[in-house]
C-alpha cells in the first residue's frame, strides 16, 4: 500500500523494538492484524512481541537509562528537538497513516502529528527548566534545596484514539527528564506506533542512545499485566477506560509504584442564555462529532438554557445534516468510521437504552449501511440521571438537556462520575467566573467560549474523579516523571538540630 511506503512499513512488521539489535526478528509469535475501519479490511500485520523480547527490551532500556541520566538535560533536549524536526518532515505521511488506521479525518490525523511536534518543542524548552526550589533553613549557615532526578524506565500504555500524540506527551517530557520509555500501544493501532518508532530511530541511530524509546506490541492481557506489575518500572502512564485504569491502579499500587491515569470522560458544555451561537454551534459540532466521538474530551452532554433551547436545537440539527461522512483520507469528509465492530455494537446498545429510557432522538441514531464501521452523528433529548447518559459510549452521541438557573446547570454538570473537560458559552463574566470558581465545574479542564476537546499541549491535561487524576503534557506535568530530592547542607562547622532539639553528650574533662 502506497501510504505505508514512506514510513518503511511492510506487509508483516516486527512488533518489538529495543532488543539487542534493534527490531526483533522473531517470527514465531502470533500476528496482530491492523484493520482499516473505513473498509473493515486488513492493512498489514505485526508479529506480536514475545516475553523474551520484553525481557531484552527491559535490559537494554535499563542500560541506556544509566547513561542517558548522565547526559545534561539541555543536551537531551537537543535530541528531542531533532526528533521534532524528523516529525515535521514526516507530518503528511504519518498524518495519512493515523487517518487510515484510526479512521479519524486527515485534518485530525495531521493535527495529531502537530501535537507531537508541539510537545517536542515544549520538551526542548523544559529541558532547561527542571527547576528545584531553595528554601531558607531554620539553622544558621545551612542551605536547603530540592533537586529533581529521573525516575528510570517509564511504561506508557496508549489508546487507539490518540495513537501517537499521547505517547509523545509522555515520552518527550520523560526523555528530557532523563528517563527511558517503554511503549505498549493499542493493538488496534500497531502500524502508527511502528512508524513513530522508525522516525525516532532515524535520529537516535546517530547517537549513543538508541534505546531511550522502545516498543512492544502485544494483544495478550497476561503480558500487559506482567508489564504493569513489573517492579523495575517505577511509573506506568495509562490512557484508556476507567474500568481498565482502575485495574492498573490496583496492580501498580500493590507494588507501591506510581501511575499517571488519563481515563474516561463525560464532558459537558453549558450554553447560557445570551451565548453567541455562532461560536457555540461549531464548537459543539467539533466536540461531539470530531474523531467520531472517540476522544476522551468528546462533548457528550449539552446543558442548554431553556430560553434558547429551540433555537439551538434547530441550528444544531441543520448543522448535523451538513456533516460529510466517509473515507477519512478524503479531506472533504468531516467524520470517518468508528474503530471497529465492537464500537458499533456499543453505539447500537446505547441507542437501544436511550429508546428504552424514553429518550427522543433529534438526529441520527443509525448504523450506516456501507462497508466499514460508520454510524450517524446522533443528537438525543435525554435526562442526566439515565444510566446510558452517565456512561461513556465512545461514539458520536450527544445528550441534550435544559436548565433554568446557572446553579442548576452547574449541579447537573457535576452530576457525573467523570470530571475531565468542560465548557461554558456565555458573554456574562459573572457566570463565566462562577463556572471557573471552586464552586463551579469540578473538571480538570474548564473552558469559556471554546469547546471541551482540542486542548493545547501547553496546559496540564487531565481530569478528576473517575477520569483518573493524572496530569500530562505542559505546565508542571514534568514532575510526574521525576523523583524529588530534598537536600540540607551544613556549612557552619557546628552541628545544630532542627526544631531546637538539644542532643549533646556531656563533655568530660
Ligand atoms: C484523548 O482523547 O485521549 O484535547 C486525548 C484533545 C486532544 C487530546 C485528546 N488534544 O482533544
Short mmCIF file of C-alpha atoms and ligand atoms in Angstrom, two decimals:
data_model
loop_
_atom_site.label_atom_id
_atom_site.label_comp_id
_atom_site.label_asym_id
_atom_site.label_seq_id
_atom_site.Cartn_x
_atom_site.Cartn_y
_atom_site.Cartn_z
CA UNK A 1 0.00 0.00 0.00
CA UNK A 2 1.42 3.40 -1.04
CA UNK A 3 0.63 5.06 2.30
CA UNK A 4 2.86 2.58 4.14
CA UNK A 5 5.96 3.02 1.97
CA UNK A 6 7.28 6.44 3.09
CA UNK A 7 7.10 5.18 6.67
CA UNK A 8 9.04 1.98 5.92
CA UNK A 9 6.16 -0.32 6.82
CA UNK A 10 5.86 -3.73 5.22
CA UNK A 11 3.11 -6.29 5.00
CA UNK A 12 4.46 -8.04 8.08
CA UNK A 13 6.23 -5.95 10.69
CA UNK A 14 8.12 -6.69 13.85
CA UNK A 15 6.15 -5.68 16.93
CA UNK A 16 9.18 -5.21 19.18
CA UNK A 17 11.93 -2.60 19.09
CA UNK A 18 14.67 -2.28 21.66
CA UNK A 19 16.09 -5.80 21.69
CA UNK A 20 19.85 -6.14 21.30
CA UNK A 21 19.99 -5.42 17.57
CA UNK A 22 17.07 -3.08 17.34
CA UNK A 23 13.93 -4.68 15.88
CA UNK A 24 13.14 -8.22 16.96
CA UNK A 25 13.47 -10.74 14.13
CA UNK A 26 11.31 -13.31 15.86
CA UNK A 27 8.55 -14.55 13.55
CA UNK A 28 7.32 -17.36 15.77
CA UNK A 29 4.64 -15.43 17.62
CA UNK A 30 1.07 -14.73 16.50
CA UNK A 31 0.35 -11.91 14.13
CA UNK A 32 -1.70 -8.86 15.10
CA UNK A 33 -3.66 -7.60 12.12
CA UNK A 34 -4.31 -3.92 11.69
CA UNK A 35 -7.71 -3.31 10.08
CA UNK A 36 -8.82 -0.29 8.10
CA UNK A 37 -12.03 0.83 9.85
CA UNK A 38 -13.21 2.50 6.65
CA UNK A 39 -13.45 -0.81 4.80
CA UNK A 40 -13.10 -3.43 7.53
CA UNK A 41 -10.21 -4.93 5.53
CA UNK A 42 -6.69 -5.71 6.79
CA UNK A 43 -3.96 -3.13 6.12
CA UNK A 44 -0.89 -5.06 7.30
CA UNK A 45 0.15 -7.26 10.20
CA UNK A 46 2.61 -7.18 13.04
CA UNK A 47 4.37 -10.02 14.85
CA UNK A 48 3.26 -9.91 18.46
CA UNK A 49 6.19 -9.18 20.81
CA UNK A 50 7.16 -12.19 22.88
CA UNK A 51 8.02 -12.23 26.57
CA UNK A 52 11.65 -12.86 25.69
CA UNK A 53 11.53 -9.70 23.50
CA UNK A 54 10.12 -7.93 26.55
CA UNK A 55 12.94 -9.07 28.84
CA UNK A 56 15.54 -7.91 26.32
CA UNK A 57 13.82 -4.55 25.93
CA UNK A 58 13.87 -4.06 29.70
CA UNK A 59 17.58 -4.88 29.89
CA UNK A 60 18.53 -2.57 27.02
CA UNK A 61 16.32 0.23 28.30
CA UNK A 62 17.81 -0.11 31.77
CA UNK A 63 21.37 0.01 30.36
CA UNK A 64 20.53 3.08 28.29
CA UNK A 65 18.98 4.80 31.31
CA UNK A 66 22.24 4.55 33.27
CA UNK A 67 24.00 6.71 30.65
CA UNK A 68 21.06 8.82 29.49
CA UNK A 69 20.51 10.22 33.01
CA UNK A 70 24.11 11.50 32.97
CA UNK A 71 23.69 13.47 29.76
CA UNK A 72 22.95 17.11 30.70
CA UNK A 73 19.22 17.76 30.34
CA UNK A 74 19.63 20.52 27.68
CA UNK A 75 21.58 18.01 25.55
CA UNK A 76 18.77 15.52 25.98
CA UNK A 77 16.51 18.32 24.78
CA UNK A 78 18.64 18.72 21.63
CA UNK A 79 17.91 15.10 20.68
CA UNK A 80 14.18 15.69 21.18
CA UNK A 81 14.49 18.82 19.02
CA UNK A 82 15.81 16.64 16.18
CA UNK A 83 13.02 14.14 16.66
CA UNK A 84 10.54 17.05 16.43
CA UNK A 85 12.20 18.06 13.14
CA UNK A 86 12.01 14.48 11.82
CA UNK A 87 8.29 14.53 12.65
CA UNK A 88 7.92 17.82 10.77
CA UNK A 89 9.41 16.15 7.68
CA UNK A 90 7.07 13.16 8.01
CA UNK A 91 3.94 15.06 9.06
CA UNK A 92 1.92 14.38 5.93
CA UNK A 93 2.86 10.68 5.67
CA UNK A 94 2.26 10.00 9.37
CA UNK A 95 -0.99 12.02 9.30
CA UNK A 96 -2.17 9.78 6.43
CA UNK A 97 -1.34 6.62 8.34
CA UNK A 98 -3.12 7.82 11.51
CA UNK A 99 -6.17 8.61 9.43
CA UNK A 100 -6.00 5.23 7.66
CA UNK A 101 -5.55 3.18 10.81
CA UNK A 102 -7.83 5.03 13.26
CA UNK A 103 -10.45 6.36 10.85
CA UNK A 104 -10.07 9.95 12.11
CA UNK A 105 -10.19 12.65 9.44
CA UNK A 106 -6.96 13.53 7.63
CA UNK A 107 -7.12 17.03 9.17
CA UNK A 108 -7.28 15.49 12.65
CA UNK A 109 -4.55 12.96 11.76
CA UNK A 110 -2.27 15.83 10.74
CA UNK A 111 -3.36 17.70 13.87
CA UNK A 112 -2.21 14.78 15.96
CA UNK A 113 1.27 14.88 14.40
CA UNK A 114 1.31 18.63 15.03
CA UNK A 115 0.51 17.88 18.69
CA UNK A 116 3.63 15.68 18.77
CA UNK A 117 5.73 18.43 17.20
CA UNK A 118 4.37 20.97 19.69
CA UNK A 119 5.19 18.79 22.69
CA UNK A 120 8.67 18.14 21.26
CA UNK A 121 9.24 21.92 21.12
CA UNK A 122 7.84 22.28 24.62
CA UNK A 123 10.12 19.49 25.89
CA UNK A 124 13.17 21.21 24.40
CA UNK A 125 12.38 24.31 26.47
CA UNK A 126 11.52 22.22 29.50
CA UNK A 127 14.93 20.57 29.33
CA UNK A 128 16.40 23.87 30.56
CA UNK A 129 13.74 24.36 33.22
CA UNK A 130 13.76 21.33 35.51
CA UNK A 131 13.71 23.78 38.39
CA UNK A 132 14.08 22.90 42.02
CA UNK A 133 13.32 25.38 44.83
CA UNK A 134 15.62 26.63 47.54
CA UNK A 135 14.13 27.29 50.93
CA UNK A 136 15.51 29.15 53.97
CA UNK A 137 16.83 26.80 56.60
CA UNK A 138 15.92 27.44 60.25
CA UNK A 139 19.51 26.63 61.21
CA UNK A 140 22.44 29.07 60.89
CA UNK A 141 24.71 28.59 57.88
CA UNK A 142 22.62 25.85 56.39
CA UNK A 143 21.12 25.72 52.94
CA UNK A 144 18.05 23.77 51.87
CA UNK A 145 17.09 22.98 48.31
CA UNK A 146 15.32 20.42 46.23
CA UNK A 147 16.51 18.63 43.13
CA UNK A 148 14.60 16.60 40.59
CA UNK A 149 16.10 13.36 39.33
CA UNK A 150 14.82 10.95 36.69
CA UNK A 151 12.70 8.02 37.80
CA UNK A 152 14.10 5.33 35.47
CA UNK A 153 12.20 3.32 32.88
CA UNK A 154 8.70 4.63 32.28
CA UNK A 155 5.94 2.38 30.93
CA UNK A 156 3.49 4.11 28.59
CA UNK A 157 0.25 2.41 27.54
CA UNK A 158 -1.72 4.30 24.92
CA UNK A 159 -5.19 4.03 23.39
CA UNK A 160 -6.21 3.72 19.72
CA UNK A 161 -7.93 7.10 19.54
CA UNK A 162 -4.79 9.21 20.00
CA UNK A 163 -2.30 6.57 18.96
CA UNK A 164 0.76 8.83 18.87
CA UNK A 165 0.18 12.28 20.42
CA UNK A 166 -0.45 10.92 23.90
CA UNK A 167 2.70 8.78 23.66
CA UNK A 168 4.63 11.92 22.69
CA UNK A 169 3.25 13.92 25.66
CA UNK A 170 4.67 11.26 27.93
CA UNK A 171 7.76 10.18 26.02
CA UNK A 172 9.27 13.55 25.09
CA UNK A 173 8.81 15.04 28.54
CA UNK A 174 10.04 11.86 30.27
CA UNK A 175 13.07 11.76 27.97
CA UNK A 176 14.22 15.31 28.75
CA UNK A 177 13.75 14.44 32.42
CA UNK A 178 16.33 11.67 31.89
CA UNK A 179 14.02 8.65 31.79
CA UNK A 180 13.81 5.96 29.16
CA UNK A 181 10.40 4.94 27.83
CA UNK A 182 8.88 1.56 27.01
CA UNK A 183 5.73 1.86 24.95
CA UNK A 184 2.83 -0.58 24.74
CA UNK A 185 0.48 0.90 22.13
CA UNK A 186 -3.08 -0.21 21.49
CA UNK A 187 -3.06 -3.45 19.45
CA UNK A 188 -5.70 -1.72 17.29
CA UNK A 189 -3.11 0.78 16.01
CA UNK A 190 0.22 -1.04 15.79
CA UNK A 191 1.30 0.50 12.49
CA UNK A 192 1.33 4.12 13.64
CA UNK A 193 3.41 3.03 16.64
CA UNK A 194 5.97 1.28 14.43
CA UNK A 195 6.10 4.32 12.14
CA UNK A 196 6.75 6.66 15.08
CA UNK A 197 9.45 4.36 16.45
CA UNK A 198 11.06 4.31 12.98
CA UNK A 199 11.00 8.12 12.77
CA UNK A 200 12.58 8.40 16.25
CA UNK A 201 15.17 5.77 15.30
CA UNK A 202 16.27 7.86 12.30
CA UNK A 203 17.55 10.39 14.87
CA UNK A 204 18.54 8.04 17.71
CA UNK A 205 20.65 5.75 15.49
CA UNK A 206 23.14 8.60 15.11
CA UNK A 207 23.53 8.92 18.89
CA UNK A 208 24.77 6.66 21.68
CA UNK A 209 21.21 6.39 22.94
CA UNK A 210 19.42 4.04 20.56
CA UNK A 211 17.13 2.68 23.22
CA UNK A 212 15.70 5.68 25.02
CA UNK A 213 12.42 4.78 23.30
CA UNK A 214 11.41 1.18 22.85
CA UNK A 215 8.26 -0.52 21.73
CA UNK A 216 6.50 -3.74 22.43
CA UNK A 217 3.22 -4.55 20.82
CA UNK A 218 1.06 -7.25 22.30
CA UNK A 219 -2.63 -8.05 22.41
CA UNK A 220 -2.23 -10.50 25.27
CA UNK A 221 -3.77 -9.45 28.56
CA UNK A 222 -1.40 -11.63 30.57
CA UNK A 223 1.64 -9.91 29.05
CA UNK A 224 0.16 -6.48 29.71
CA UNK A 225 -0.35 -7.49 33.36
CA UNK A 226 3.29 -8.54 33.59
CA UNK A 227 4.35 -5.12 32.28
CA UNK A 228 2.11 -3.25 34.71
CA UNK A 229 3.22 -5.35 37.68
CA UNK A 230 6.92 -5.15 36.81
CA UNK A 231 8.74 -3.68 39.80
CA UNK A 232 11.53 -2.45 37.52
CA UNK A 233 9.17 0.16 36.05
CA UNK A 234 8.60 2.94 38.59
CA UNK A 235 5.82 4.72 36.66
CA UNK A 236 3.04 3.39 34.47
CA UNK A 237 1.24 6.02 32.41
CA UNK A 238 -2.05 4.69 31.11
CA UNK A 239 -4.63 6.22 28.79
CA UNK A 240 -7.88 4.33 28.32
CA UNK A 241 -11.09 3.35 30.04
CA UNK A 242 -11.84 3.87 33.72
CA UNK A 243 -12.51 0.15 34.04
CA UNK A 244 -9.00 -0.83 32.92
CA UNK A 245 -7.42 2.18 34.63
CA UNK A 246 -8.83 1.05 37.96
CA UNK A 247 -7.31 -2.43 37.49
CA UNK A 248 -3.97 -0.94 36.54
CA UNK A 249 -4.05 1.36 39.54
CA UNK A 250 -4.61 -1.63 41.84
CA UNK A 251 -1.76 -3.62 40.30
CA UNK A 252 0.70 -0.74 40.40
CA UNK A 253 -0.30 0.42 43.90
CA UNK A 254 0.22 -3.10 45.20
CA UNK A 255 3.92 -2.75 44.40
CA UNK A 256 3.92 0.92 45.52
CA UNK A 257 4.67 2.10 42.01
CA UNK A 258 3.38 5.37 40.56
CA UNK A 259 0.61 5.77 38.00
CA UNK A 260 -0.46 8.54 35.67
CA UNK A 261 -4.02 7.85 34.62
CA UNK A 262 -5.93 9.54 31.79
CA UNK A 263 -9.30 7.82 31.81
CA UNK A 264 -12.83 8.25 30.54
CA UNK A 265 -14.85 11.47 30.45
CA UNK A 266 -18.48 12.56 30.23
CA UNK A 267 -17.77 16.10 29.20
CA UNK A 268 -20.46 18.74 29.06
CA UNK A 269 -20.95 22.17 27.55
CA UNK A 270 -23.29 24.65 29.22
CA UNK A 271 -24.88 27.07 26.77
CA UNK A 272 -26.03 30.14 28.68
CA UNK A 273 -28.98 32.29 27.63
CA UNK A 274 -27.03 35.08 25.94
CA UNK A 275 -24.40 32.75 24.41
CA UNK A 276 -23.09 33.62 20.96
CA UNK A 277 -24.40 30.69 18.95
CA UNK A 278 -22.06 31.43 16.07
CA UNK A 279 -19.30 30.34 18.47
CA UNK A 280 -21.22 27.64 20.29
CA UNK A 281 -22.58 25.66 17.32
CA UNK A 282 -19.24 24.91 15.57
CA UNK A 283 -17.60 24.19 18.93
CA UNK A 284 -20.35 21.72 19.86
CA UNK A 285 -20.08 20.12 16.43
CA UNK A 286 -16.32 19.63 16.67
CA UNK A 287 -16.58 18.48 20.28
CA UNK A 288 -19.33 15.93 19.66
CA UNK A 289 -18.54 14.71 16.15
CA UNK A 290 -14.75 15.19 15.83
CA UNK A 291 -12.86 11.84 15.84
CA UNK A 292 -16.38 10.31 15.55
CA UNK A 293 -16.93 10.98 19.27
CA UNK A 294 -13.91 8.88 20.24
CA UNK A 295 -11.85 11.47 22.13
CA UNK A 296 -11.66 11.33 25.90
CA UNK A 297 -12.54 15.04 25.63
CA UNK A 298 -15.55 14.50 23.34
CA UNK A 299 -18.60 16.59 24.24
CA UNK A 300 -21.20 14.08 25.41
CA UNK A 301 -23.69 16.30 27.28
CA UNK A 302 -25.16 19.65 26.28
CA UNK A 303 -26.86 21.68 29.00
CA UNK A 304 -28.87 24.47 27.40
CA UNK A 305 -30.72 27.45 28.88
CA UNK A 306 -34.43 26.88 28.31
CA UNK A 307 -34.90 30.27 26.62
CA UNK A 308 -32.59 29.39 23.70
CA UNK A 309 -33.19 25.64 23.62
CA UNK A 310 -35.37 25.52 20.49
CA UNK A 311 -33.16 27.96 18.61
CA UNK A 312 -30.00 25.97 19.40
CA UNK A 313 -31.57 22.60 18.54
CA UNK A 314 -32.71 23.98 15.17
CA UNK A 315 -29.22 25.34 14.48
CA UNK A 316 -27.60 22.06 15.54
CA UNK A 317 -29.85 19.78 13.51
CA UNK A 318 -29.26 22.00 10.47
CA UNK A 319 -25.51 21.71 11.05
CA UNK A 320 -25.64 17.94 11.71
CA UNK A 321 -27.35 17.44 8.33
CA UNK A 322 -24.32 19.01 6.65
CA UNK A 323 -21.70 16.76 8.26
CA UNK A 324 -19.93 14.92 5.49
CA UNK A 325 -19.29 11.28 6.40
CA UNK A 326 -16.96 8.94 4.52
CA UNK A 327 -13.36 8.00 3.81
CA UNK A 328 -11.39 10.00 6.38
CA UNK A 329 -8.48 10.40 3.97
CA UNK A 330 -10.71 12.46 1.72
CA UNK A 331 -10.39 15.96 3.13
CA UNK A 332 -13.96 16.88 2.28
CA UNK A 333 -15.22 14.44 4.93
CA UNK A 334 -15.54 15.68 8.50
CA UNK A 335 -16.36 12.32 10.03
CA UNK A 336 -14.93 8.86 9.46
CA UNK A 337 -15.85 5.48 10.91
CA UNK A 338 -15.72 4.14 14.45
CA UNK A 339 -12.69 1.98 15.16
CA UNK A 340 -14.26 -1.49 14.92
CA UNK A 341 -17.37 -3.66 15.13
CA UNK A 342 -17.29 -3.69 18.93
CA UNK A 343 -17.55 0.11 18.92
CA UNK A 344 -20.54 -0.08 16.57
CA UNK A 345 -22.14 -2.61 18.93
CA UNK A 346 -21.67 -0.22 21.85
CA UNK A 347 -23.28 2.54 19.79
CA UNK A 348 -26.25 0.28 18.97
CA UNK A 349 -26.66 -0.78 22.60
CA UNK A 350 -26.68 2.85 23.76
CA UNK A 351 -29.30 3.78 21.16
CA UNK A 352 -31.46 0.88 22.40
CA UNK A 353 -31.00 2.02 26.01
CA UNK A 354 -31.87 5.60 25.06
CA UNK A 355 -35.11 4.43 23.47
CA UNK A 356 -35.94 2.25 26.47
CA UNK A 357 -35.37 5.20 28.81
CA UNK A 358 -37.74 7.32 26.72
CA UNK A 359 -35.12 9.48 25.01
CA UNK A 360 -36.11 11.43 21.93
CA UNK A 361 -33.71 11.09 19.01
CA UNK A 362 -33.48 14.51 17.38
CA UNK A 363 -30.99 13.44 14.72
CA UNK A 364 -29.26 10.24 13.59
CA UNK A 365 -29.28 7.10 15.70
CA UNK A 366 -28.48 4.64 12.91
CA UNK A 367 -25.60 2.50 11.74
CA UNK A 368 -24.79 3.29 8.12
CA UNK A 369 -25.39 0.55 5.62
CA UNK A 370 -21.97 0.52 3.97
CA UNK A 371 -18.66 -1.32 4.44
CA UNK A 372 -16.60 -0.35 7.47
CA UNK A 373 -17.84 0.88 10.83
CA UNK A 374 -19.82 4.04 10.12
CA UNK A 375 -22.60 5.41 12.31
CA UNK A 376 -24.62 8.61 12.18
CA UNK A 377 -23.75 11.52 14.42
CA UNK A 378 -26.59 11.49 16.90
CA UNK A 379 -28.45 14.12 18.92
CA UNK A 380 -30.72 12.94 21.71
CA UNK A 381 -33.01 14.74 24.16
CA UNK A 382 -32.23 12.96 27.42
CA UNK A 383 -32.11 13.18 31.19
CA UNK A 384 -28.84 13.39 33.02
CA UNK A 385 -29.62 10.65 35.55
CA UNK A 386 -30.21 7.91 32.98
CA UNK A 387 -27.61 5.13 33.11
CA UNK A 388 -26.89 5.48 29.41
CA UNK A 389 -26.20 9.21 29.82
CA UNK A 390 -23.96 8.57 32.80
CA UNK A 391 -21.71 6.11 30.99
CA UNK A 392 -19.13 6.93 28.34
CA UNK A 393 -20.11 5.49 24.96
CA UNK A 394 -17.15 6.04 22.67
CA UNK A 395 -19.30 7.22 19.75
CA UNK A 396 -20.78 10.49 18.44
CA UNK A 397 -23.88 10.63 20.65
CA UNK A 398 -24.72 13.99 22.22
CA UNK A 399 -27.29 14.15 25.04
CA UNK A 400 -29.16 17.44 25.27
CA UNK A 401 -30.92 18.77 28.36
CA UNK A 402 -32.38 22.08 29.61
CA UNK A 403 -31.67 24.33 32.59
CA UNK A 404 -33.32 27.35 34.23
CA UNK A 405 -30.63 28.78 36.55
CA UNK A 406 -26.85 28.62 36.37
CA UNK A 407 -26.72 26.95 39.79
CA UNK A 408 -28.93 24.16 38.40
CA UNK A 409 -26.78 23.87 35.30
CA UNK A 410 -23.58 23.55 37.34
CA UNK A 411 -25.17 20.96 39.63
CA UNK A 412 -26.32 18.97 36.59
CA UNK A 413 -22.90 19.34 35.02
CA UNK A 414 -21.10 17.98 38.08
CA UNK A 415 -23.54 15.09 38.48
CA UNK A 416 -21.21 12.64 36.73
CA UNK A 417 -18.61 10.11 37.90
CA UNK A 418 -16.18 11.66 35.49
CA UNK A 419 -14.57 15.10 35.57
CA UNK A 420 -12.25 15.57 32.62
CA UNK A 421 -13.22 18.51 30.43
CA UNK A 422 -15.99 21.10 30.48
CA UNK A 423 -17.05 24.36 28.88
CA UNK A 424 -19.50 27.23 29.17
CA UNK A 425 -20.62 29.52 26.37
CA UNK A 426 -21.55 32.88 27.84
CA UNK A 427 -20.72 36.55 27.34
CA UNK A 428 -21.58 37.09 31.01
CA UNK A 429 -18.37 37.50 33.03
CA UNK A 430 -20.14 36.73 36.30
CA UNK A 431 -21.42 33.41 35.00
CA UNK A 432 -18.11 32.52 33.38
CA UNK A 433 -16.21 33.21 36.59
CA UNK A 434 -18.73 31.24 38.64
CA UNK A 435 -18.17 28.24 36.37
CA UNK A 436 -14.38 28.61 36.75
CA UNK A 437 -14.56 29.07 40.52
CA UNK A 438 -14.16 26.45 43.24
CA UNK A 439 -17.96 26.20 43.30
CA UNK A 440 -18.16 25.74 39.55
CA UNK A 441 -17.06 22.90 37.27
CA UNK A 442 -15.30 20.03 39.04
CA UNK A 443 -13.26 19.09 35.94
CA UNK A 444 -9.52 19.25 35.28
CA UNK A 445 -10.12 21.30 32.12
CA UNK A 446 -12.63 24.16 32.22
CA UNK A 447 -13.12 26.43 29.20
CA UNK A 448 -15.08 29.57 28.39
CA UNK A 449 -16.43 30.16 24.88
CA UNK A 450 -14.46 27.25 23.42
CA UNK A 451 -15.41 23.57 23.39
CA UNK A 452 -14.31 20.63 25.54
CA UNK A 453 -11.92 18.96 23.09
CA UNK A 454 -8.80 20.04 21.26
CA UNK A 455 -6.72 21.15 24.25
CA UNK A 456 -3.34 22.78 23.60
CA UNK A 457 -0.25 20.97 24.88
CA UNK A 458 0.94 23.94 26.98
CA UNK A 459 -1.51 23.28 29.81
CA UNK A 460 -1.60 20.31 32.14
CA UNK A 461 -4.01 17.78 30.64
CA UNK A 462 -6.12 15.53 32.85
CA UNK A 463 -9.20 15.15 34.99
CA UNK A 464 -10.55 14.34 38.43
CA UNK A 465 -12.83 11.66 39.93
CA UNK A 466 -13.19 8.61 37.65
CA UNK A 467 -11.23 10.46 34.95
CA UNK A 468 -8.10 9.42 36.83
CA UNK A 469 -6.42 12.47 38.36
CA UNK A 470 -3.27 12.37 36.21
CA UNK A 471 -1.75 15.42 34.54
CA UNK A 472 0.26 15.17 31.32
CA UNK A 473 1.75 17.43 28.65
CA UNK A 474 2.50 21.05 29.66
CA UNK A 475 2.67 23.23 32.78
CA UNK A 476 4.46 21.31 35.55
CA UNK A 477 3.34 17.82 34.43
CA UNK A 478 7.08 17.02 34.01
CA UNK A 479 7.29 16.49 37.76
CA UNK A 480 5.40 13.19 37.41
CA UNK A 481 8.37 11.73 35.55
CA UNK A 482 10.93 12.66 38.19
CA UNK A 483 11.69 11.96 41.81
CA UNK A 484 12.06 14.87 44.19
CA UNK A 485 15.05 15.03 46.48
CA UNK A 486 15.30 17.40 49.43
CA UNK A 487 18.83 18.44 50.37
CA UNK A 488 20.09 20.19 53.51
CA UNK A 489 23.70 21.34 53.51
CA UNK A 490 25.53 22.49 56.61
CA UNK A 491 28.43 24.91 56.07
CA UNK A 492 28.68 26.10 59.71
CA UNK A 493 31.32 23.81 61.30
CA UNK A 494 28.81 23.11 64.09
CA UNK A 495 26.06 20.56 64.26
CA UNK A 496 22.67 22.03 65.08
CA UNK A 497 19.45 20.07 65.12
CA UNK A 498 16.13 21.20 63.70
CA UNK A 499 13.24 22.18 65.98
CA UNK A 500 15.85 23.41 68.52
CA UNK A 501 16.41 19.86 69.81
CA UNK A 502 19.43 19.51 72.11
CA UNK A 503 21.17 16.15 71.95
CA UNK A 504 24.59 16.63 73.47
CA UNK A 505 26.73 14.18 75.34
CA UNK A 506 28.11 15.75 78.49
CA UNK A 507 31.70 16.73 77.98
CA UNK A 508 34.13 15.03 80.39
CA UNK A 509 37.38 16.94 81.08
C1 LIG B 1 -7.55 11.78 24.22
O1 LIG B 1 -8.65 11.75 23.68
O2 LIG B 1 -7.10 10.77 24.84
O3 LIG B 1 -7.82 17.69 23.90
C2 LIG B 1 -6.63 12.93 24.15
C3 LIG B 1 -7.91 16.90 22.95
C4 LIG B 1 -6.64 16.33 22.38
C5 LIG B 1 -6.17 15.17 23.20
C6 LIG B 1 -7.21 14.12 23.44
N1 LIG B 1 -5.62 17.37 22.40
O4 LIG B 1 -8.99 16.60 22.45
#
